[in-house]
Coordinates of C-alpha atoms and ligand atoms in Angstrom, one line a residue:
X1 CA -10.4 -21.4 13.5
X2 CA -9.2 -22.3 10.0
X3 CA -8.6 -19.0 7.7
X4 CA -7.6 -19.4 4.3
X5 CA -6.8 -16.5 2.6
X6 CA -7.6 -16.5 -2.0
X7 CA -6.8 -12.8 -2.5
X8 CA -8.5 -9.5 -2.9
X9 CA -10.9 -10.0 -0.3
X10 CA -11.9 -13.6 -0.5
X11 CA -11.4 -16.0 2.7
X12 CA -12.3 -19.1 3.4
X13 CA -13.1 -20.0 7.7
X14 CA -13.5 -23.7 9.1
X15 CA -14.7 -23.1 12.7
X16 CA -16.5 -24.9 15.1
X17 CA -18.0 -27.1 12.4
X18 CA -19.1 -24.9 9.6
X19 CA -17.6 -23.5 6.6
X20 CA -18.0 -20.1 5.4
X21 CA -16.8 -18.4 2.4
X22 CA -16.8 -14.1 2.9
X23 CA -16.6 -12.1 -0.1
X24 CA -16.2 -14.5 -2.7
X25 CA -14.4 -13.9 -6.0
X26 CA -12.7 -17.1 -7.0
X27 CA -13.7 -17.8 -11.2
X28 CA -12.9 -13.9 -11.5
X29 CA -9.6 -13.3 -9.1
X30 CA -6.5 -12.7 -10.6
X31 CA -4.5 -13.3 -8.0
X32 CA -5.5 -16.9 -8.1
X33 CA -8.5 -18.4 -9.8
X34 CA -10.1 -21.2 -8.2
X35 CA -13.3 -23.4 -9.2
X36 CA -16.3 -22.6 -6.7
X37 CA -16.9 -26.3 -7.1
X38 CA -13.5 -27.4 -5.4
X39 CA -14.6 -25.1 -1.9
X40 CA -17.2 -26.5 -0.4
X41 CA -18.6 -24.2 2.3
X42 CA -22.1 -24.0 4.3
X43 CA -22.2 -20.0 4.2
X44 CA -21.6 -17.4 1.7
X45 CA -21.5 -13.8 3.5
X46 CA -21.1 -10.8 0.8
X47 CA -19.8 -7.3 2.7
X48 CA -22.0 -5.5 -0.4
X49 CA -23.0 -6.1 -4.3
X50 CA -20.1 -5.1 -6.0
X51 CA -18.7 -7.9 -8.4
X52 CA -15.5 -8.6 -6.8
X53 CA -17.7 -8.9 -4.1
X54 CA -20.3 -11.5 -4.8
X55 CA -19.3 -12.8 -8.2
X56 CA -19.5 -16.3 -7.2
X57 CA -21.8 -15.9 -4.5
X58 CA -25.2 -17.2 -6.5
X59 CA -23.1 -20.3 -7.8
X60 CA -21.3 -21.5 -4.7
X61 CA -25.2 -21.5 -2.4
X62 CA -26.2 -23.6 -5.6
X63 CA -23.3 -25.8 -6.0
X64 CA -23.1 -26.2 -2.0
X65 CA -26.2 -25.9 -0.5
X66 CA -24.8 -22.5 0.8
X67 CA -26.7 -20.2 3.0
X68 CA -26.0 -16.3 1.5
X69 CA -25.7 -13.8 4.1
X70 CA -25.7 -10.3 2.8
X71 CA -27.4 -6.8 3.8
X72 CA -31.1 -6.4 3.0
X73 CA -31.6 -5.5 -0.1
X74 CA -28.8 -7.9 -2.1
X75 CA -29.8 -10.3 0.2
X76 CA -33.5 -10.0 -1.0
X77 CA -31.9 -10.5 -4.7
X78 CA -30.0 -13.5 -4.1
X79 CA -33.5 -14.9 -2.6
X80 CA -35.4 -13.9 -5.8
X81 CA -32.8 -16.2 -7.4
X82 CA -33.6 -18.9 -5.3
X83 CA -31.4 -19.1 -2.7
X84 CA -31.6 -19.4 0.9
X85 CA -30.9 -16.7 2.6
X86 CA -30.1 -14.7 5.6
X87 CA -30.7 -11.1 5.5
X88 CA -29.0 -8.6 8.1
X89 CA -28.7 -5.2 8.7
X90 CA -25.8 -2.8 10.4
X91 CA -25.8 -3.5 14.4
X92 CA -27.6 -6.0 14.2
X93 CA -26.6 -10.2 14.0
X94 CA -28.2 -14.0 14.2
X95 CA -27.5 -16.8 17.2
X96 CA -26.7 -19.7 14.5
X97 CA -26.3 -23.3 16.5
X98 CA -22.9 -22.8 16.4
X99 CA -21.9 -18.9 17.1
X100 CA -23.0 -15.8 16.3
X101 CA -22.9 -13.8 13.1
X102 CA -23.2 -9.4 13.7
X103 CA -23.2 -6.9 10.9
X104 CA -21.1 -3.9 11.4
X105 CA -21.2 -0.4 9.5
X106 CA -18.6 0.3 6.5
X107 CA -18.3 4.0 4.6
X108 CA -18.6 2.7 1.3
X109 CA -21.5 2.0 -1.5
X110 CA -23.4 -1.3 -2.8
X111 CA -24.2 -1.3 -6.3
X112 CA -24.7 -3.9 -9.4
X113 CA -23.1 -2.3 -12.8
X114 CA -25.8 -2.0 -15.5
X115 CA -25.1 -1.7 -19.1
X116 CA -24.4 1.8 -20.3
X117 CA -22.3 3.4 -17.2
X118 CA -25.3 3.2 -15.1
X119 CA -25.2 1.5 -11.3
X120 CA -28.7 -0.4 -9.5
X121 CA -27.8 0.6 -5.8
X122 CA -28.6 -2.4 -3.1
X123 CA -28.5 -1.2 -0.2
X124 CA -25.8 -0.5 2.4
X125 CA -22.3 -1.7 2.4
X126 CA -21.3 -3.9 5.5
X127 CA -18.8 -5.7 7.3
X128 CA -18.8 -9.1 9.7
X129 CA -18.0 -10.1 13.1
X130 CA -18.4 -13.6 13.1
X131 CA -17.7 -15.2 16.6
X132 CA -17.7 -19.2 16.6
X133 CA -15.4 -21.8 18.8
X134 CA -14.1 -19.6 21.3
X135 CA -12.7 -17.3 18.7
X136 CA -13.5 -13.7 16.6
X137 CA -13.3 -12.8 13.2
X138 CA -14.3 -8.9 11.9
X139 CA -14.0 -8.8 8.2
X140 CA -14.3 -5.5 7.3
X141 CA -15.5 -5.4 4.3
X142 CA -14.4 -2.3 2.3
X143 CA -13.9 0.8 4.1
X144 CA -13.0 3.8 5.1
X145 CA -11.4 4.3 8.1
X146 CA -14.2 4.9 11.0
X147 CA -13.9 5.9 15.0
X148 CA -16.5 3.1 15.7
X149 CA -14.3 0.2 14.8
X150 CA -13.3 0.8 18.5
X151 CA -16.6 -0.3 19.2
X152 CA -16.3 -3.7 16.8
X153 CA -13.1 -4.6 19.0
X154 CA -14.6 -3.8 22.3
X155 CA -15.0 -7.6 23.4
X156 CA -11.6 -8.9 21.9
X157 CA -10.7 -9.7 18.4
X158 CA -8.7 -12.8 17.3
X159 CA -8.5 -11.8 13.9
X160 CA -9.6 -8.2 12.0
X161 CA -9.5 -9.0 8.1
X162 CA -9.1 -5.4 6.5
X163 CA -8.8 -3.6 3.5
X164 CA -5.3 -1.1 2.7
X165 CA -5.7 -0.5 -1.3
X166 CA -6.6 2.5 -0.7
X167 CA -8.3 4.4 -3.7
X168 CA -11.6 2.8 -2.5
X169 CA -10.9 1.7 1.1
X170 CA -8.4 2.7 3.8
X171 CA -4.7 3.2 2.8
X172 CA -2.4 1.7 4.7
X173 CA -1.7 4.9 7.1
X174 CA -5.8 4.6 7.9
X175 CA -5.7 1.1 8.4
X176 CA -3.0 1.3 11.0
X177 CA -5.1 3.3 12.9
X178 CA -7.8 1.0 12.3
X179 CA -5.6 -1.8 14.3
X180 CA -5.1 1.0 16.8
X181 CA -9.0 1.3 17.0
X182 CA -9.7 -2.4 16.8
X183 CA -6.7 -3.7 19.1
X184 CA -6.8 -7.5 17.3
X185 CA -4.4 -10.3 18.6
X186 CA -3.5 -10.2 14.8
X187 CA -4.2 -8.6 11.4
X188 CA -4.4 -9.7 7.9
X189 CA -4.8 -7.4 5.1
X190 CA -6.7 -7.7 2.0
X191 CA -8.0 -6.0 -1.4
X192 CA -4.8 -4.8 -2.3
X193 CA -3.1 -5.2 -5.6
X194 CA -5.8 -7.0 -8.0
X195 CA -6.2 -4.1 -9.7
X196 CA -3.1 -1.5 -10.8
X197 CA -5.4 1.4 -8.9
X198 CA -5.1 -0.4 -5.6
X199 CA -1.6 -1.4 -6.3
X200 CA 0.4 -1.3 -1.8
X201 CA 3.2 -2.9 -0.5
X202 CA 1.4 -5.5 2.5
X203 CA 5.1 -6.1 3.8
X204 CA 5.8 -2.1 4.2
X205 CA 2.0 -2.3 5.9
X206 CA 3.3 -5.2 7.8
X207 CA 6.3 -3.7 8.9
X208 CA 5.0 -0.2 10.0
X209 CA 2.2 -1.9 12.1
X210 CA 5.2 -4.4 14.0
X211 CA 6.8 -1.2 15.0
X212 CA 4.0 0.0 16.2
X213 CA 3.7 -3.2 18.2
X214 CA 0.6 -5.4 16.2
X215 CA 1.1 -8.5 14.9
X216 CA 0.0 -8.6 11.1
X217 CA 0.5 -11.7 9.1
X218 CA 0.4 -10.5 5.0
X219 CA -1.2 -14.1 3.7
X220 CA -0.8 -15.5 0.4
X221 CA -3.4 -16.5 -2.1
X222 CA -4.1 -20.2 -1.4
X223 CA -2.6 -20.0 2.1
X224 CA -4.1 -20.8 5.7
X225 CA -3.3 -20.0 8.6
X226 CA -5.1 -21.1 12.2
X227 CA -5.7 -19.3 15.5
Ligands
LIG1 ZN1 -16.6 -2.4 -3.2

């Protein structure tokens, strides 16, 4: 499994054959903006509707071919646009030919911005557990901290993918106890420091959660890594 990391909390993963993009915000990202056209991927899965979220979502399934993946209700939008979709709910996930895609909870909200201050809800917010290759992925989506990730890392994790802006997810003190929780052979973390309201330090993150004895690999924007 192939992760490559474009900041806030949009990855690219090459396993077993397929290519999916999760959360993507490449033509918007500050930390490092990338043409949809130039990542080619089979999968789009949005965690929920907000725009650093999804922005690029519509235009990579038309550019690509893409499949979207989202929660009900966004993923009934993205359909009305014309795309093929695949529409999930919390708890439960799809056999695909090659693995298995699960939707997990997250304490957050799903919401387009409207003109005027106002917000269209869509639904529930969401996270992913995507197993494919021998290997396990949870991106978390953004979050609060939850008891139940126990439950999302009860068969092994490979890889947990999680938020420690804080502001609007987990700190870093909550998402320690989130790799506590989740017990992952390794952790990256993500949707910190686009914004000056979700402004952390990964490497203090990183270096609390070695003590503790978790390996936690802080990725760069445009870097990979493989497990
Ligand atoms: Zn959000």
């Amino acid at each position: 499994m192939k992760i490559t990391y474009f900041g806030h909390s949009c990855f690219l993963v090459e396993v077993a054959g397929v290519r999916l993009v999760l959360d993507p915000y490449l033509s918007e990202n500050p930390h490092d903006v990338v043409d949809p056209a130039s990542v080619p991927c089979d999968f789009v899965l949005c965690t929920h509707a907000h725009e650093d979220h999804t922005c690029d979502a519509l235009e990579l399934s038309r550019l690509h071919q893409a499949t979207l993946v989202a929660p009900y209700e966004l993923a009934e939008y993205f359909a009305a646009q014309g795309a093929t979709t695949i529409d999930l709910m919390p708890g439960g996930g799809i056999a695909l030919p090659w693995g298995r895609l699960d939707m997990t909870p997250a304490i957050h909200s799903s919401s387009f911005e409207l003109p005027g201050g106002l917000n269209q809800p869509m639904g529930v917010a969401s996270g992913y557990l995507l197993r494919a290759g021998g290997r396990s992925l949870y991106h978390a989506g953004d979050t609060a901290l939850f008891s139940d990730m126990r439950l999302i890392g009860r068969h092994g994790l490979d890889v947990a993918l999680l938020p420690i802006g804080d502001r609007y997810t987990m700190g870093p003190a909550d998402a320690l106890e989130a790799i506590a929780l989740l017990q992952p052979k390794l952790t990256v973390p993500m949707h910190y420091n686009t914004t000056a309201k979700i402004r952390t330090d990964p490497n203090a993150f990183a270096a609390e959660a070695t003590r503790a004895g978790h390996a936690v690999k802080v990725m760069q924007p445009g870097e990979s890594l493989t497990v």
